[in-house]
mmCIF file of C-alpha atoms in Angstrom:
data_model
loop_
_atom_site.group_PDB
_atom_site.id
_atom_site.type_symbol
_atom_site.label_atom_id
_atom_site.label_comp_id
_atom_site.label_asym_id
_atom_site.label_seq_id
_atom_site.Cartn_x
_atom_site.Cartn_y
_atom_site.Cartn_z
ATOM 1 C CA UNK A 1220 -88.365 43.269 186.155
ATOM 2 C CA UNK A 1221 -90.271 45.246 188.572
ATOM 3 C CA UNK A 1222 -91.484 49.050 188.952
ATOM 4 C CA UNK A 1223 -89.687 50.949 191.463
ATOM 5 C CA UNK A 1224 -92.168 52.818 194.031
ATOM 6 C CA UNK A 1225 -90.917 54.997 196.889
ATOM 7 C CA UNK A 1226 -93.542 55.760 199.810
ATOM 8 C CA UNK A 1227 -93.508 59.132 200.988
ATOM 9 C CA UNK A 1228 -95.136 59.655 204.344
ATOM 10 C CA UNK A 1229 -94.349 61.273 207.848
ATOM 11 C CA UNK A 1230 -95.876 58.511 209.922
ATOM 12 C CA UNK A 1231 -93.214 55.535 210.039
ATOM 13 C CA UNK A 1232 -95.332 52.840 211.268
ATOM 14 C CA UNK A 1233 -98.304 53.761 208.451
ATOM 15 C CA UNK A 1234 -94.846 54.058 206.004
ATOM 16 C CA UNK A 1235 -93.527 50.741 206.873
ATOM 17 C CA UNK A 1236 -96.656 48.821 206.834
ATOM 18 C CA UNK A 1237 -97.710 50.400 202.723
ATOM 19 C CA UNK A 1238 -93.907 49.202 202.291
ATOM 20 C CA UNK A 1239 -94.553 45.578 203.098
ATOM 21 C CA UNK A 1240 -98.185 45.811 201.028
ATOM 22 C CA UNK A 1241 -96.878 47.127 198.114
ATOM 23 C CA UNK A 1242 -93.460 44.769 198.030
ATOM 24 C CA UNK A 1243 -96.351 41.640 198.117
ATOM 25 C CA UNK A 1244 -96.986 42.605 194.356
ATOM 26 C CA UNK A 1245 -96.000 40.899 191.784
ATOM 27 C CA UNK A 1246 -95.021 43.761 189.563
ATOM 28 C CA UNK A 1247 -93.421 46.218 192.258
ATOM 29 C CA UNK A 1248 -90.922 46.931 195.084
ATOM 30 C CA UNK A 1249 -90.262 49.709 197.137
ATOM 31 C CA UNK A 1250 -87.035 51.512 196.979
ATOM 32 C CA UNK A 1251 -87.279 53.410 199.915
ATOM 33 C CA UNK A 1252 -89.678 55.743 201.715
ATOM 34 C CA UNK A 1253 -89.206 59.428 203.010
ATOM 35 C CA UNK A 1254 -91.035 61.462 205.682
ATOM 36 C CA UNK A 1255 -91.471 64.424 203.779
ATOM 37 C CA UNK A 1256 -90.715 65.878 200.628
ATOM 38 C CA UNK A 1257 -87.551 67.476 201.612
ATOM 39 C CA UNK A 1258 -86.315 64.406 202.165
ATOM 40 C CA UNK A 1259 -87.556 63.135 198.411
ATOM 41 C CA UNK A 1260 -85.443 66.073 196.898
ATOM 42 C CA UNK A 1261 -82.105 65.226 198.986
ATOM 43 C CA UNK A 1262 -82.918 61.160 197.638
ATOM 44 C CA UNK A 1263 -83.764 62.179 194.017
ATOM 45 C CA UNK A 1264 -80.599 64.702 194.007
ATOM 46 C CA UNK A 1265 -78.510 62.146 195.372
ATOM 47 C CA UNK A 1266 -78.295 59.803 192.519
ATOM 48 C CA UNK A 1267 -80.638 58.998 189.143
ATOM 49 C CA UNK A 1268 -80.851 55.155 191.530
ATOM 50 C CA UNK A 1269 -83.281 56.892 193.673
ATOM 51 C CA UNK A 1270 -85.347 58.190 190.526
ATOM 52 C CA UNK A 1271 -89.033 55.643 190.801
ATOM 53 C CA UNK A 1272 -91.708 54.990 188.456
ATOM 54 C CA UNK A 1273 -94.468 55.628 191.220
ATOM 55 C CA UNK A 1274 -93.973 57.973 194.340
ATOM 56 C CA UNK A 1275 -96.793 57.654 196.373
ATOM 57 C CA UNK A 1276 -97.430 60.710 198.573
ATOM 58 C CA UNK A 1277 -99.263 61.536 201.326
ATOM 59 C CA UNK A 1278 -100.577 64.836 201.689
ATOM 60 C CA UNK A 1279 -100.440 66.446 205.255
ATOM 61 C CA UNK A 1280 -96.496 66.326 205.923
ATOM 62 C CA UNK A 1281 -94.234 68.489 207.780
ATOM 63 C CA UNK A 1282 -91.602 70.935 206.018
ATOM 64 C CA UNK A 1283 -92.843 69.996 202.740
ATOM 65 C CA UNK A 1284 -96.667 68.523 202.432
ATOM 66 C CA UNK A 1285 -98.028 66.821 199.696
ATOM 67 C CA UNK A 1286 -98.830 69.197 197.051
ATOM 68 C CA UNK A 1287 -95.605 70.955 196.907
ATOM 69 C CA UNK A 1288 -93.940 67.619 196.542
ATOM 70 C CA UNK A 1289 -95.963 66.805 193.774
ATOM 71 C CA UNK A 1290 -95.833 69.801 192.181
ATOM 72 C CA UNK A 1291 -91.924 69.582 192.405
ATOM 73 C CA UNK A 1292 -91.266 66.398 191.220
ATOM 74 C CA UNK A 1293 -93.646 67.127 188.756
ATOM 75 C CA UNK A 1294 -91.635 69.855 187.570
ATOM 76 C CA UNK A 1295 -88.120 68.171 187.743
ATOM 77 C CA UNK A 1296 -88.995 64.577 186.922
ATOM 78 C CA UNK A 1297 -91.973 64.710 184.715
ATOM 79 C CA UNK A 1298 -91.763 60.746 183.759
ATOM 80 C CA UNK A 1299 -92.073 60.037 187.332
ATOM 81 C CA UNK A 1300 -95.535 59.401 188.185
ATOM 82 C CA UNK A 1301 -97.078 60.696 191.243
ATOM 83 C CA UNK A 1302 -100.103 58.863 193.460
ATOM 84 C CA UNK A 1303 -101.820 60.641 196.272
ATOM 85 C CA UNK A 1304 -102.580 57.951 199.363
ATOM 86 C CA UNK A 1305 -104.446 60.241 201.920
ATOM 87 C CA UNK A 1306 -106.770 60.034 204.413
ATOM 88 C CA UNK A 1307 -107.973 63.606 203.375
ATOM 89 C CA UNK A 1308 -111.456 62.989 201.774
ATOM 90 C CA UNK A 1309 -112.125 66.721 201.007
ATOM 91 C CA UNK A 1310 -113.077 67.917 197.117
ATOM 92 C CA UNK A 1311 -111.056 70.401 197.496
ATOM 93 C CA UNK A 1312 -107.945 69.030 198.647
ATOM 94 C CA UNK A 1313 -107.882 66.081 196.281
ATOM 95 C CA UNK A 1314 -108.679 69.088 193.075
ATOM 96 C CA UNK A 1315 -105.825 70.721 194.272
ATOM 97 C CA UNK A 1316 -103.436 67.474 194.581
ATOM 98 C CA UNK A 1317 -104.463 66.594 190.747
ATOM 99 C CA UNK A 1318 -104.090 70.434 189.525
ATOM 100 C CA UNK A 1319 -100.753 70.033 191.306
ATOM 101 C CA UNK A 1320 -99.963 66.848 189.071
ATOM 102 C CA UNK A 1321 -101.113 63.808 190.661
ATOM 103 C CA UNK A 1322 -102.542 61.328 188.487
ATOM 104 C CA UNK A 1323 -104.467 59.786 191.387
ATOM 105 C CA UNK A 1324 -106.053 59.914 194.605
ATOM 106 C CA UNK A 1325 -107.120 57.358 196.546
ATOM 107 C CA UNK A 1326 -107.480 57.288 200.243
ATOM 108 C CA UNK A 1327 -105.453 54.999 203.027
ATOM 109 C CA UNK A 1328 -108.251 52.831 203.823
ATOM 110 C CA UNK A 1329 -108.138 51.371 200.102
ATOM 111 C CA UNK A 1330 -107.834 47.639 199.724
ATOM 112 C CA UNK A 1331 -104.437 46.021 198.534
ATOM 113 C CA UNK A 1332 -106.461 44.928 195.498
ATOM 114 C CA UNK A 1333 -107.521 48.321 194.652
ATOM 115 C CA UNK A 1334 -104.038 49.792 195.437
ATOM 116 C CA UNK A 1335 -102.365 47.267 193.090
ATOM 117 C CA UNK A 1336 -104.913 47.822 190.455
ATOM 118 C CA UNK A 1337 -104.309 51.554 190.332
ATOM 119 C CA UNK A 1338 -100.448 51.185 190.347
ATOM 120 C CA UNK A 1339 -100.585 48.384 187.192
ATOM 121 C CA UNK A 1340 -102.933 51.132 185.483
ATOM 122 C CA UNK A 1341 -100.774 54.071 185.787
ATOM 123 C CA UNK A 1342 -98.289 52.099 184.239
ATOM 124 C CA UNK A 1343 -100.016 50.865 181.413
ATOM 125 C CA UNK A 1344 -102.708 54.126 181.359
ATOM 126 C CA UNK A 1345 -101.088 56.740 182.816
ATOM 127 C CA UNK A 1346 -103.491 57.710 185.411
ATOM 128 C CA UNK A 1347 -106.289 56.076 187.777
ATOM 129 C CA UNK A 1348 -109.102 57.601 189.436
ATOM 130 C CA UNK A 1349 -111.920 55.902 191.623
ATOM 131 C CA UNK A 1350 -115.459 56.508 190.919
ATOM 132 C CA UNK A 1351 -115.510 59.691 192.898
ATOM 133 C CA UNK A 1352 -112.807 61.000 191.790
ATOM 134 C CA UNK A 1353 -114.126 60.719 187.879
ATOM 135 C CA UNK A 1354 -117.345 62.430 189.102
ATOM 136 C CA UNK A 1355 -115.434 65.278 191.125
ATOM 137 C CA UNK A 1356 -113.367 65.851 187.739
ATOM 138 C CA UNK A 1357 -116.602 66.199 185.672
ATOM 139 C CA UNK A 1358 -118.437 68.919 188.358
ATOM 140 C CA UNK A 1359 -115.213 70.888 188.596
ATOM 141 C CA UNK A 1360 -114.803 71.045 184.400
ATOM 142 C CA UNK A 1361 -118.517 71.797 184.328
ATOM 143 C CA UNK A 1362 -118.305 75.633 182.989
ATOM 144 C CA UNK A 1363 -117.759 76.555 179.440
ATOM 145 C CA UNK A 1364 -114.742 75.933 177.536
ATOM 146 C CA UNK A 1365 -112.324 77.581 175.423
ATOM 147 C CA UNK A 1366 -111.480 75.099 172.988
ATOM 148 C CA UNK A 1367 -111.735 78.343 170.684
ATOM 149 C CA UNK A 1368 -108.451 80.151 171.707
ATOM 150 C CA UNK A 1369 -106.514 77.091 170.750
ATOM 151 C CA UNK A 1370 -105.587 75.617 167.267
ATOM 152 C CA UNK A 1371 -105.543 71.799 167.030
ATOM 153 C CA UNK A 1372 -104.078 69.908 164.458
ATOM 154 C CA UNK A 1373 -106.867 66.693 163.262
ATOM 155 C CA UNK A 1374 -105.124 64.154 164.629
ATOM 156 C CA UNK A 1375 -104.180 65.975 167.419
ATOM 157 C CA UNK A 1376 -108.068 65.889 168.537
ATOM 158 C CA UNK A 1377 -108.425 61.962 167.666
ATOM 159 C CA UNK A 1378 -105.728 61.574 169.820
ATOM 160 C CA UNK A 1379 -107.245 63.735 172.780
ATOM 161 C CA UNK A 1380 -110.710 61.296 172.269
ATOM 162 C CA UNK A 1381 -108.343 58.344 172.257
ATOM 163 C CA UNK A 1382 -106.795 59.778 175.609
ATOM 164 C CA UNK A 1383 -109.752 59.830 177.282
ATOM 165 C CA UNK A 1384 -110.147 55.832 177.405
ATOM 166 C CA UNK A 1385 -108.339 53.334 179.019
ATOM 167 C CA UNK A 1386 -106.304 52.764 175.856
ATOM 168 C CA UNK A 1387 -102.409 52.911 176.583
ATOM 169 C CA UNK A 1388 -100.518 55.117 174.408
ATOM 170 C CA UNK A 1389 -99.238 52.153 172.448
ATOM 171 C CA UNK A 1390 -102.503 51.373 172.159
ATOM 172 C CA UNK A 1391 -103.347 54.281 170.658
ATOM 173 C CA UNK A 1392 -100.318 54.276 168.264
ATOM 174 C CA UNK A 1393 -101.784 51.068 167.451
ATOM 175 C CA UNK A 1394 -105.716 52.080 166.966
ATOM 176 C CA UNK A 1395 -104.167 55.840 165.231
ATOM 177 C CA UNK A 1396 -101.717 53.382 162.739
ATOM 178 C CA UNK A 1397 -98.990 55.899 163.876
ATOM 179 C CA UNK A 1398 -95.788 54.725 165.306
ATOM 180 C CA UNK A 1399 -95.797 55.381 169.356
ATOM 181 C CA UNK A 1400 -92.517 58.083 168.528
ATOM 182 C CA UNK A 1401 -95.815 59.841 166.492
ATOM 183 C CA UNK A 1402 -97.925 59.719 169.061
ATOM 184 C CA UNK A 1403 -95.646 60.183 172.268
ATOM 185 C CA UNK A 1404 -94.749 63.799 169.880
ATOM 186 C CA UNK A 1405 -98.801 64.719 169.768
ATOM 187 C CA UNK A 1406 -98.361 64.276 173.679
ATOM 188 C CA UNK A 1407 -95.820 66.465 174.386
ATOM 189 C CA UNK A 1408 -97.165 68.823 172.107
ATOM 190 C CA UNK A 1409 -100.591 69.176 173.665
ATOM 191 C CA UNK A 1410 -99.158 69.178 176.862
ATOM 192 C CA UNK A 1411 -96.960 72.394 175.985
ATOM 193 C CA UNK A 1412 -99.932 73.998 174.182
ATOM 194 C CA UNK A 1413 -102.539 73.429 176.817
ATOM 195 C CA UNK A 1414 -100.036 73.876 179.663
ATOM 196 C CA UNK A 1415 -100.964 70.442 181.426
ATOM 197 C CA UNK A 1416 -98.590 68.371 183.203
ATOM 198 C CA UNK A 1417 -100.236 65.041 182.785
ATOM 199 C CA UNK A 1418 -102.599 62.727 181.136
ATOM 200 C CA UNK A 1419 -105.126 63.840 184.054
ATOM 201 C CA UNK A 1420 -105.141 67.453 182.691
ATOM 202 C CA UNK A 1421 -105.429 66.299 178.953
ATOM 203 C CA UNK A 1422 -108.441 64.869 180.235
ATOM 204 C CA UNK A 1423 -109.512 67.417 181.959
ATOM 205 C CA UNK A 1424 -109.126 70.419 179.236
ATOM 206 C CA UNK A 1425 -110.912 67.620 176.913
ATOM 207 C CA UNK A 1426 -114.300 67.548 178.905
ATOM 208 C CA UNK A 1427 -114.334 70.994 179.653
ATOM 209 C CA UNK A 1428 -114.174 72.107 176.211
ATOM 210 C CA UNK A 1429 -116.366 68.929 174.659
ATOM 211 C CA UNK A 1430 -113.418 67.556 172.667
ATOM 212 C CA UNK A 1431 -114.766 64.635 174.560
ATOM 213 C CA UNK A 1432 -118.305 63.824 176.102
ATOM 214 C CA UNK A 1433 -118.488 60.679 178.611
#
């Protein structure tokens, strides 16, 4: 079985070619691709078939660019994971693509290997980021915290740490000796409490308030 990506991108011949990359790997196939992400809501709307693990979305696009499509699937179809492919290299355009929900960024001169590395991750982690990307996240979460206005439950804060590594979820179940049901319900919960929309903002909230030091 292979996960579903759909390529969302306003120039057809850039579309097409990421189609035929991403269709070489093993582990993935492209349902379809979109110019825009009007044309993402009209698919998704259409019928739960169109529904992806992986949407991979550029971020300068006509009638609806990059961060409003991310932050609307984001909000409709939370399981649905959303990677930025740009050739925007600005700090604060990627910051704003990740605060929007992304749980990537990487630009369109990547190589295959790299791009097929950060898809297999995102299904196993949850989230990639490059190098750079890591380092922007640490400068912008660089102020102090307010782990203070929040109550956290003991496990709830093992499971933050645990978040921050490349474990998977199961294998945090795993590491925790909780069942993933447990953990997947320590997930959800932080998510509502810290009002994050991703493993990426977890993260995030976790460095900025020294839940977790790198």
């Amino acid at each position: 079985m292979k996960y579903s990506v759909v390529v969302v991108d306003d120039h057809t011949l850039l579309s097409q070619a990421i189609e035929g990359m991403v269709n070489t790997f093993d582990k993935f196939k492209v349902l379809y691709t979109c110019k825009n992400g009007g044309e993402v809501k009209d698919k998704f709307k259409a019928s739960p078939r169109n529904i992806p693990d992986i949407v991979l979305v550029d971020v300068n696009m006509p009638v609806m660019n990059g961060i409003e499509t991310t932050e609307w699937i984001v909000a409709n179809y939370p399981n649905v994971h959303v990677l930025a492919l740009s050739v925007e290299d600005a700090d604060g355009t990627i910051l704003k693509m990740l605060k929007a929900g992304a749980i990537g960024y990487l630009l369109k001169d990547t190589q295959k290997e790299v791009l097929e590395k950060a898809l297999l991750e995102i299904m196993e982690n949850g989230f990639y980021h490059t190098r750079n990307v890591t380092n922007l996240l640490l400068e912008s979460v660089s102020g102090k915290g307010n782990r203070n206005q929040v109550n956290f439950k003991e496990n709830e804060i093992k499971f933050m740490r645990l978040a921050c590594s490349e474990l998977t979820y199961k294998e945090i179940a795993e590491k925790m000796f909780l069942s993933p049901k447990t953990i997947d319900g320590y997930r959800d919960s932080l998510f509502t409490k810290l009002d994050v929309r991703n493993r990426v903002g977890l993260v995030m909230y976790a460095i900025k308030n020294k839940i977790y030091t790198p």
